[in-house]
Coordinates of C-alpha atoms in Angstrom, one line a residue:
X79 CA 27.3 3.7 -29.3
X80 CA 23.7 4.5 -30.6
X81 CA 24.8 7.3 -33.4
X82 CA 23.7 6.5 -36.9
X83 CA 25.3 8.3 -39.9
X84 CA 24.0 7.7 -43.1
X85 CA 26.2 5.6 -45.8
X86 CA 26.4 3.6 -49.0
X87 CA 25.7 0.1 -48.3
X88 CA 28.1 -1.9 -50.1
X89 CA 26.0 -4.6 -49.4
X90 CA 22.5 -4.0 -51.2
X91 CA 23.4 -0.9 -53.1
X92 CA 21.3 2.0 -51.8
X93 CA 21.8 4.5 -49.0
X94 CA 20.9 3.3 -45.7
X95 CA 21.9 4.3 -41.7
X96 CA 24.8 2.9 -40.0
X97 CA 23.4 2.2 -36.8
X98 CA 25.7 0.2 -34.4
X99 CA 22.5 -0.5 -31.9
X100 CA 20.9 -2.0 -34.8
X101 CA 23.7 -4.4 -35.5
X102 CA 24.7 -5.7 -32.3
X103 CA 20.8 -6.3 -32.3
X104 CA 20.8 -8.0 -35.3
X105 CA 24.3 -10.0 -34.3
X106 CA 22.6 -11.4 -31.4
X107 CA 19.9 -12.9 -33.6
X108 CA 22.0 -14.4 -35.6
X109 CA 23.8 -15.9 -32.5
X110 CA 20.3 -17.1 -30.8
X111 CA 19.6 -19.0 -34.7
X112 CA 23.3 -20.5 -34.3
X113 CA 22.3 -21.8 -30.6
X114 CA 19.0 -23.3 -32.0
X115 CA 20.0 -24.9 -35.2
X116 CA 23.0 -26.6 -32.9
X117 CA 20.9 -27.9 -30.1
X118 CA 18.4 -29.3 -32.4
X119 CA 20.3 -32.2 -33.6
X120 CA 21.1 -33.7 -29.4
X121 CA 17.6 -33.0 -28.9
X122 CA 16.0 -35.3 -31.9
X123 CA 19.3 -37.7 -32.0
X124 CA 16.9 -41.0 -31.4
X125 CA 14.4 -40.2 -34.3
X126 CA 17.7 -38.9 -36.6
X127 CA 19.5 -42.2 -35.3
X128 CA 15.9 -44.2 -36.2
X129 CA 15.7 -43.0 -39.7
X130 CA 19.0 -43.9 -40.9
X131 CA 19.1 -47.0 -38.7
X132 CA 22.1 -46.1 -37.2
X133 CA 23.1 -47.0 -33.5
X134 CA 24.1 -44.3 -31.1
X135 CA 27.9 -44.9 -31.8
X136 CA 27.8 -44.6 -35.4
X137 CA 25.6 -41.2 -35.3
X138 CA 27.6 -40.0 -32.5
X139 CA 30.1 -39.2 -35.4
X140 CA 27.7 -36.7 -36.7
X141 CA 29.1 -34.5 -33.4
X142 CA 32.6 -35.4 -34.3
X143 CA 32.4 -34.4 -37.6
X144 CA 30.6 -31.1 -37.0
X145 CA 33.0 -30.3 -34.4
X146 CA 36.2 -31.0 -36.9
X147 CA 34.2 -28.4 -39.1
X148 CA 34.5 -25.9 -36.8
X149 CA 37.5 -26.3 -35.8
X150 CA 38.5 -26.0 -39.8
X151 CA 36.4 -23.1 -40.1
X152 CA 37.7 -21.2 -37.1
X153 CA 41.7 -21.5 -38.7
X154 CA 40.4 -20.4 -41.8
X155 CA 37.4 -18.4 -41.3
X156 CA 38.7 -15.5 -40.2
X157 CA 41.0 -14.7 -42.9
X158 CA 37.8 -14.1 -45.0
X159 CA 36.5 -11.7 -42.8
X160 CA 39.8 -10.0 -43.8
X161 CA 40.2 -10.1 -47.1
X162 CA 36.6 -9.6 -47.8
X163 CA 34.9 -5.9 -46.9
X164 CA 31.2 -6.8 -46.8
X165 CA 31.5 -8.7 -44.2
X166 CA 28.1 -8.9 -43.7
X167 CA 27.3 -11.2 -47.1
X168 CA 30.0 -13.5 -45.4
X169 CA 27.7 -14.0 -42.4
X170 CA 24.3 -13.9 -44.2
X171 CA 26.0 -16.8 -46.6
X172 CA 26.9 -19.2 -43.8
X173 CA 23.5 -18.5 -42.1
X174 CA 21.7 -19.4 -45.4
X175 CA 24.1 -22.9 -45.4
X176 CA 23.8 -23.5 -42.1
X177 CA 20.2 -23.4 -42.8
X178 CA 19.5 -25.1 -45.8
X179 CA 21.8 -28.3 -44.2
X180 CA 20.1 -28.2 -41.3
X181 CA 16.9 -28.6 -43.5
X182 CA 18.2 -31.6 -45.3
X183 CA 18.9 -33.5 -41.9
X184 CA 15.2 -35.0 -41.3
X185 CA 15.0 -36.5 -44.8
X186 CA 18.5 -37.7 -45.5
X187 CA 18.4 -41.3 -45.2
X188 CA 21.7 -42.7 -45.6
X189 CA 24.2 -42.5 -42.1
X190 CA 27.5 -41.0 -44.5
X191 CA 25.2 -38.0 -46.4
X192 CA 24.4 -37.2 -43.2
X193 CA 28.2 -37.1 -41.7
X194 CA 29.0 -35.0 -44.6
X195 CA 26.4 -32.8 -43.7
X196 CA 27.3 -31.7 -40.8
X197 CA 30.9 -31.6 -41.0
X198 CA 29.9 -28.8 -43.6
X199 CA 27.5 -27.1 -40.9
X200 CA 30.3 -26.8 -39.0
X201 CA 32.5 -25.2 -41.4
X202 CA 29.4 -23.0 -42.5
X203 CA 28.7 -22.6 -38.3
X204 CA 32.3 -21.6 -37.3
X205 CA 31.9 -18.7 -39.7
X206 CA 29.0 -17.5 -37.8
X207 CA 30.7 -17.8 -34.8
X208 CA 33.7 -16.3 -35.7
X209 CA 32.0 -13.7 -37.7
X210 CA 29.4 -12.5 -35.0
X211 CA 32.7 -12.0 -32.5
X212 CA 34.4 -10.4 -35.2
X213 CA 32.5 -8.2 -36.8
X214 CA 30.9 -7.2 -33.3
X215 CA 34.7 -6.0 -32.0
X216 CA 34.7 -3.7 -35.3
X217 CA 31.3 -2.5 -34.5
X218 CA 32.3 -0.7 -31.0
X219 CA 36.3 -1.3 -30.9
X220 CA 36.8 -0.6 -27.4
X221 CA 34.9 -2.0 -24.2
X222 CA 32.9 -4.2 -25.4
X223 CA 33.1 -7.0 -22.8
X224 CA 29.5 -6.2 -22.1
X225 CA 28.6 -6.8 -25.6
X226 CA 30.3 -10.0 -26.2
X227 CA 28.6 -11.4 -22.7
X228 CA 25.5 -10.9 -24.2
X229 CA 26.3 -12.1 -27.8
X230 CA 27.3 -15.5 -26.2
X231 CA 24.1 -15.3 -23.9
X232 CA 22.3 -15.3 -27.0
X233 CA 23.3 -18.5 -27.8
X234 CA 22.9 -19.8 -24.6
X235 CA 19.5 -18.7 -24.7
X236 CA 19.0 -20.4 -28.3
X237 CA 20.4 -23.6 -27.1
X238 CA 18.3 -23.6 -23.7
X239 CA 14.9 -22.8 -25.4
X240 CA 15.4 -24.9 -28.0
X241 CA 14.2 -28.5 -26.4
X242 CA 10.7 -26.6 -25.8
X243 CA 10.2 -25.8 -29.1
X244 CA 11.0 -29.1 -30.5
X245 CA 8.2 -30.9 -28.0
X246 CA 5.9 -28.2 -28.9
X247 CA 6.1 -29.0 -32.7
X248 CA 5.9 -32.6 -32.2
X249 CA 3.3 -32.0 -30.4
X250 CA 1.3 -30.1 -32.8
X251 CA 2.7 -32.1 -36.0
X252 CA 3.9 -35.4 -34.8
X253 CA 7.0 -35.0 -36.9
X254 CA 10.5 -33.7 -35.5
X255 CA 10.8 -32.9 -38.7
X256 CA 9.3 -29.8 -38.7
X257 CA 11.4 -28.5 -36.0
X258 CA 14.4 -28.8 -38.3
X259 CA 12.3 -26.6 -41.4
X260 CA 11.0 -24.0 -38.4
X261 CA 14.1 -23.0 -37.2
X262 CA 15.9 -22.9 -40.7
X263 CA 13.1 -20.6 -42.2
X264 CA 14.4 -18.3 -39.1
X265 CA 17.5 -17.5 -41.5
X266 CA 15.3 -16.4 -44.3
X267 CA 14.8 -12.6 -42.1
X268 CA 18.1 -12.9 -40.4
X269 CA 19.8 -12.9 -43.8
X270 CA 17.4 -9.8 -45.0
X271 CA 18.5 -7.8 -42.2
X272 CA 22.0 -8.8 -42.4
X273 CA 22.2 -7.7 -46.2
X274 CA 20.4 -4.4 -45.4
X275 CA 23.4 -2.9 -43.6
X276 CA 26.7 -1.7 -44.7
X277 CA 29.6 -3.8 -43.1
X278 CA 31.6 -2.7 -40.2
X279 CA 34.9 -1.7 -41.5
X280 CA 38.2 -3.4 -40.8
X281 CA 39.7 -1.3 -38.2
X282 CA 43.3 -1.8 -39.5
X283 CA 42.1 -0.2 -43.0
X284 CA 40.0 2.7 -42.0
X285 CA 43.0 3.4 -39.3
X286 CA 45.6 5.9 -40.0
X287 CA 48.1 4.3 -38.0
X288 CA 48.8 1.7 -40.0
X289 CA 49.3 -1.9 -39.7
X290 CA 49.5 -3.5 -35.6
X291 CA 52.2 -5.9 -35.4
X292 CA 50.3 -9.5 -33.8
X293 CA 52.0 -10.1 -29.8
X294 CA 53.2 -13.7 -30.8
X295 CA 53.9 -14.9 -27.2
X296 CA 50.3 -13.1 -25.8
X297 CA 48.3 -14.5 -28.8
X298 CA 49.8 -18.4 -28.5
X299 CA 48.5 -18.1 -24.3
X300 CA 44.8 -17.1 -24.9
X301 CA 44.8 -19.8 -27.8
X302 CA 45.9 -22.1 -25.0
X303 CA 43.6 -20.6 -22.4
X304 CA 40.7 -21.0 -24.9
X305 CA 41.8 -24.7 -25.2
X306 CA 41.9 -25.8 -22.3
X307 CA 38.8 -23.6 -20.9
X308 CA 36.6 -25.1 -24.0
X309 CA 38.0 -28.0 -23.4
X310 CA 36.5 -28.5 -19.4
X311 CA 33.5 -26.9 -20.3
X312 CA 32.8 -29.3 -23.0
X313 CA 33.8 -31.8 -20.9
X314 CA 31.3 -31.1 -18.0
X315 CA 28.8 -30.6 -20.6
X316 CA 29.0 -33.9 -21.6
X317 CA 29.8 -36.3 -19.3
X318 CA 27.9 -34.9 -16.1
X319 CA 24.8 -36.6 -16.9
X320 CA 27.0 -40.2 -17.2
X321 CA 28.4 -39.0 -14.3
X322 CA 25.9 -38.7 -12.2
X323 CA 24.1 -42.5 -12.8
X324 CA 27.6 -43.8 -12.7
X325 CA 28.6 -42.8 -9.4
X326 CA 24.8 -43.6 -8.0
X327 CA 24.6 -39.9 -7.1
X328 CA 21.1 -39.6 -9.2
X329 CA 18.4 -42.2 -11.4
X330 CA 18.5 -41.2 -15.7
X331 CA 16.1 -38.9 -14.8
X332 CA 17.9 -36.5 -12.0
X333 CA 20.6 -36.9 -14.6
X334 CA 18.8 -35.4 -17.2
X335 CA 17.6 -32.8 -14.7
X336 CA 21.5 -31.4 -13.3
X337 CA 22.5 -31.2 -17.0
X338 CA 19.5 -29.4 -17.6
X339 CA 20.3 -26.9 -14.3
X340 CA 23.5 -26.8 -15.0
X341 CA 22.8 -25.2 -18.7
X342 CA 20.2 -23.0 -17.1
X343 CA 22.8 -21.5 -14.6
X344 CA 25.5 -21.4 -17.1
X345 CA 23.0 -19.0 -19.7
X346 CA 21.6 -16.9 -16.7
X347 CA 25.8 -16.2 -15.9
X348 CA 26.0 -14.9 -19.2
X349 CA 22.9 -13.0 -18.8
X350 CA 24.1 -11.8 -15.4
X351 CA 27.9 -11.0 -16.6
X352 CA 25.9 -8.0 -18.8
X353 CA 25.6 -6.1 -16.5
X354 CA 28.5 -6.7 -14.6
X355 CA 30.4 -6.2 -17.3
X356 CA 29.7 -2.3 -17.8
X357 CA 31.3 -1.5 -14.5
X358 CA 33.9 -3.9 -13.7
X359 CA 37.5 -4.6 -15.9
X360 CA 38.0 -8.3 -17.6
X361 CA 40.8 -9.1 -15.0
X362 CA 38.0 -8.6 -12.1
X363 CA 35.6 -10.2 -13.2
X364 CA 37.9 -13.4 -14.3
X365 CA 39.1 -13.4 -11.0
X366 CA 36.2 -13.8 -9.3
X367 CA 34.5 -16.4 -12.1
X368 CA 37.8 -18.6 -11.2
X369 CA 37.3 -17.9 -7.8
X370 CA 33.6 -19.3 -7.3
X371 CA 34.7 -22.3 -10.0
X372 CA 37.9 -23.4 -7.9
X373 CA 35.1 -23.6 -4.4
X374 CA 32.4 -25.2 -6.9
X375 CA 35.4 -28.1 -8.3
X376 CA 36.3 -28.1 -4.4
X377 CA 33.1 -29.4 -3.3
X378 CA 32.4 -32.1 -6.1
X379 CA 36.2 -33.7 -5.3
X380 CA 35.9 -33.6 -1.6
X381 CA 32.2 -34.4 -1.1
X382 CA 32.4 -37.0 -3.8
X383 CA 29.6 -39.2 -2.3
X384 CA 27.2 -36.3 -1.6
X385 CA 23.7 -35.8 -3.7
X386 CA 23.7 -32.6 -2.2
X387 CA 27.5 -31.5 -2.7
X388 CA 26.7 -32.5 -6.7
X389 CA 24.1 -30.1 -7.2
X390 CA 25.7 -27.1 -5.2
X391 CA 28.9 -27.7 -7.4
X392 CA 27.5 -28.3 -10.7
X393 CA 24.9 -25.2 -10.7
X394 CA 28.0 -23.0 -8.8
X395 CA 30.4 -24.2 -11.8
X396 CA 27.8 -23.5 -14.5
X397 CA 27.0 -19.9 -12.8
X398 CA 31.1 -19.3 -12.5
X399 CA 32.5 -20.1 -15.8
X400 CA 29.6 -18.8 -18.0
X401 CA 31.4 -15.6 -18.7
X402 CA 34.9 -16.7 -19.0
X403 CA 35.1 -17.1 -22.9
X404 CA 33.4 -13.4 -23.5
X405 CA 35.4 -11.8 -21.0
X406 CA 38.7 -13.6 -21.7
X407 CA 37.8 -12.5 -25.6
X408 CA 37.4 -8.9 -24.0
X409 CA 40.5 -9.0 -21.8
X410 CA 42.9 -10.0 -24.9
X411 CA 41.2 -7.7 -27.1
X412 CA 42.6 -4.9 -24.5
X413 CA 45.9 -6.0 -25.1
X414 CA 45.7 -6.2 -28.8
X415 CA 44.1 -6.1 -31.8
X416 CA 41.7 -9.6 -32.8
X417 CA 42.0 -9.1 -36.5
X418 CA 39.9 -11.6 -38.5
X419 CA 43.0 -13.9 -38.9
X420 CA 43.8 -14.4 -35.1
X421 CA 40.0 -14.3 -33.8
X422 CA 39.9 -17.6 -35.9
X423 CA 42.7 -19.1 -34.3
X424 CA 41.7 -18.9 -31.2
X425 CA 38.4 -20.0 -32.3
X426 CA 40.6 -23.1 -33.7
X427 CA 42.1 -23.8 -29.8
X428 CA 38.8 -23.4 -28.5
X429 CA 37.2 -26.0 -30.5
X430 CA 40.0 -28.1 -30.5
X431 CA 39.7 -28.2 -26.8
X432 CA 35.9 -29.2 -27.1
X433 CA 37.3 -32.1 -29.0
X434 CA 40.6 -33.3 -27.2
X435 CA 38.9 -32.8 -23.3
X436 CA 36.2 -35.2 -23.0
X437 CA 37.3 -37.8 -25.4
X438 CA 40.3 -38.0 -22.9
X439 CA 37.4 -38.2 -19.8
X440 CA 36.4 -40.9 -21.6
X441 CA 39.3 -42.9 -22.2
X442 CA 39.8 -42.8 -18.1
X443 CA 36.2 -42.7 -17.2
X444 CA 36.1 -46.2 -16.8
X445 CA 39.6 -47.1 -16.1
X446 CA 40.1 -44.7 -13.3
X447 CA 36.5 -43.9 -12.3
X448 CA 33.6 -41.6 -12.6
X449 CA 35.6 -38.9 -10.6
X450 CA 38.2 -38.4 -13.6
X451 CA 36.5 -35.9 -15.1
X452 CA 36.5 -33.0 -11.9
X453 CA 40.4 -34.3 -11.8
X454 CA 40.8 -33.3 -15.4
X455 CA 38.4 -30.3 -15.3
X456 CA 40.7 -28.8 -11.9
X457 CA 43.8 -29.4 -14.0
X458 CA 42.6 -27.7 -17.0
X459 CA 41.4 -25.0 -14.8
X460 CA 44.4 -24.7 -12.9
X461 CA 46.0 -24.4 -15.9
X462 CA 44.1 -21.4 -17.1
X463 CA 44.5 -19.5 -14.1
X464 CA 48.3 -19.8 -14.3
X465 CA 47.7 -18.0 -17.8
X466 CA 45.8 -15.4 -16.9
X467 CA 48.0 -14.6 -14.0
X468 CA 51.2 -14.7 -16.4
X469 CA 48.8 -12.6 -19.0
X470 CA 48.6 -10.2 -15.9
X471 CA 51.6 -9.6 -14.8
X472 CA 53.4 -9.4 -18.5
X473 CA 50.3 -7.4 -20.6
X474 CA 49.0 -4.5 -19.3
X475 CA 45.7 -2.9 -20.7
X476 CA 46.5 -0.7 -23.5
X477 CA 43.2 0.9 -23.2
X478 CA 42.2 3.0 -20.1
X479 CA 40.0 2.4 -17.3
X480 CA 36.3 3.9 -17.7
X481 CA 34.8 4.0 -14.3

């Protein structure tokens, strides 16, 4: 995994050392900038709302509209990555957009620029995303469940550090503003290194054996299992805090504090599933992640009225399903190969699951009751399990077991 060769970079020009070590490294940075610039906008939403004297429900659409951009650029994306063989210049060009938007947030006065704005940092922020994954799985090929865990840890880590740095700028500037320019001048080196090294190659091309025919029935389940897992994480995501002052189970402050634990435990899972993920198989370690989060549900539906019961089930919920979407990326790429093209699409159900979930919590939230969204979160779950069993029992691994 750490041999270098030295190669053409058909990205600068000029001879340079294909180092895989050095890319993943470089991958991960570029996955910690996509956590940052993503949390920034929930963390300065009153000031950004303030500016272009908006109310919360009109510059809520900002998130809509960013999340119908990734869901565009995740059908779509991956198809570049394809057809394009530096795919490097891809990534480093999203990165540079995602940027430069994200600049043009704290001075864009009118509500509708600003929509239009992020819809396209969506778009620009699904290619990173789907890129990262992608060109990550070319990197190493085989086993790299590890690797992925700690590519999505990144951004967990980006997204959880991310509310410190914004209070420390204010701090020092008085302006939110400059958080926005700080963490876009981040792409300015990321984009350097990225154009620096030669592009992974697309494994069907540099293959002998020729084109892999796509497992139509295997590929349509994990899109569904990325839905509907995206889909309840989202959902928790966004509606615990609600949740909690809703049912009396915590003051706007506790509230603020469980979400806050809740992201804390999911990014240390991801940081733990490492690890964990050098020595066990995909299907173990699902297995158990569905295990803890079916006990976690378990508690916050039958101890509906307990303080405690809320905080042991929301931190055992975060810990369990932090490494689902890495592994679940790691057990299908087992079973066959993610090209460009299909990595997208199941980027497409994923996001299209972060969209459909919780606006459905919210149409029942108040009809049925605060305790909708654990029902919906144990069917979506429930759902996924019966998918990963059928994934089981029908696809074997195709590569073998390294113990």
């Amino acid at each position: 995994m750490t041999e270098t060769t030295t190669a053409l970079s058909p990205d600068i020009g000029h001879a340079t050392e294909i180092n895989p070590a050095r890319q993943t490294a470089v991958y991960y940075v570029a996955f910690l900038f996509l956590g940052l610039i993503m949390m920034v906008l929930g963390t300065t939403l009153p000031e950004i709302a303030r500016r272009t004297n908006a109310g919360f429900d009109h510059i809520s659409y900002s998130f809509l509209f960013r999340s119908m951009g990734f869901f565009l650029g995740a059908l779509f994306g991956g198809r570049i990555y394809d057809r394009i063989k530096r795919g490097h210049r891809v990534l480093a060009a999203a990165i540079g957009t995602m940027a430069l938007l994200s600049a043009t947030v704290p001075i864009t006065p009118k509500l509708g620029i600003l929509i239009a704005s992020f819809l396209l940092q969506g778009l620009a922020g699904s290619l990173i995303n789907v890129g990262g994954n992608t060109l990550l799985m070319w990197t190493h090929r085989n086993n790299v469940g590890a690797l992925l865990s700690g590519l999505h840890f990144s951004w967990g880590l980006g997204s959880a550090i991310l509310p410190l740095i914004v209070e420390q700028i204010e701090k020092l500037t008085g302006d939110i503003s400059w958080a926005y320019w700080a963490v876009s001048v981040l792409a300015i080196p990321l984009c350097w290194m990225l154009l620096s090294m030669p592009s992974p190659a697309h494994p069907i091309r540099s293959d002998e054996d020729g084109k892999q025919r796509v497992i139509l029935p295997l590929a349509i389940m994990v899109a569904v299992f990325f839905f509907f897992y995206t889909g309840f994480e989202a959902s928790v995501i966004n509606w615990i805090h609600t949740y909690t002052i809703e049912t009396g189970l915590g003051s706007k402050s506790a509230a603020y504090k469980l979400n806050s634990a809740f992201l804390l435990l999911f990014t240390f899972g991801r940081l733990l599933a490492i690890p964990i993920a050098t020595r066990l198989r995909p299907r173990t370690i699902l297995m158990a992640d569905f295990g803890l989060a079916l006990l976690s549900v378990g508690v916050l539906l039958i101890w509906q009225h307990s303080v405690t019961a809320l905080w042991v089930g929301c931190c055992g919920l975060g810990l369990a399903i932090a490494s689902v979407f890495p592994t679940m990326l790691s057990f299908a790429q087992r079973r066959m190969h993610l090209s460009g093209k299909l990595t997208g699409y199941l980027f497409s159900a994923s996001s299209g699951g972060s969209m459909v979930l919780p606006f459905i919590v919210g149409q029942f939230f108040a009809a049925v009751g605060p305790h909708v969204l654990f029902l919906i979160v144990i069917i979506a779950m429930t759902i996924d399990i019966v998918i990963f069993s059928t994934l089981m029992a029908l696809y074997p691994s195709q590569i073998p077991r390294k113990q």
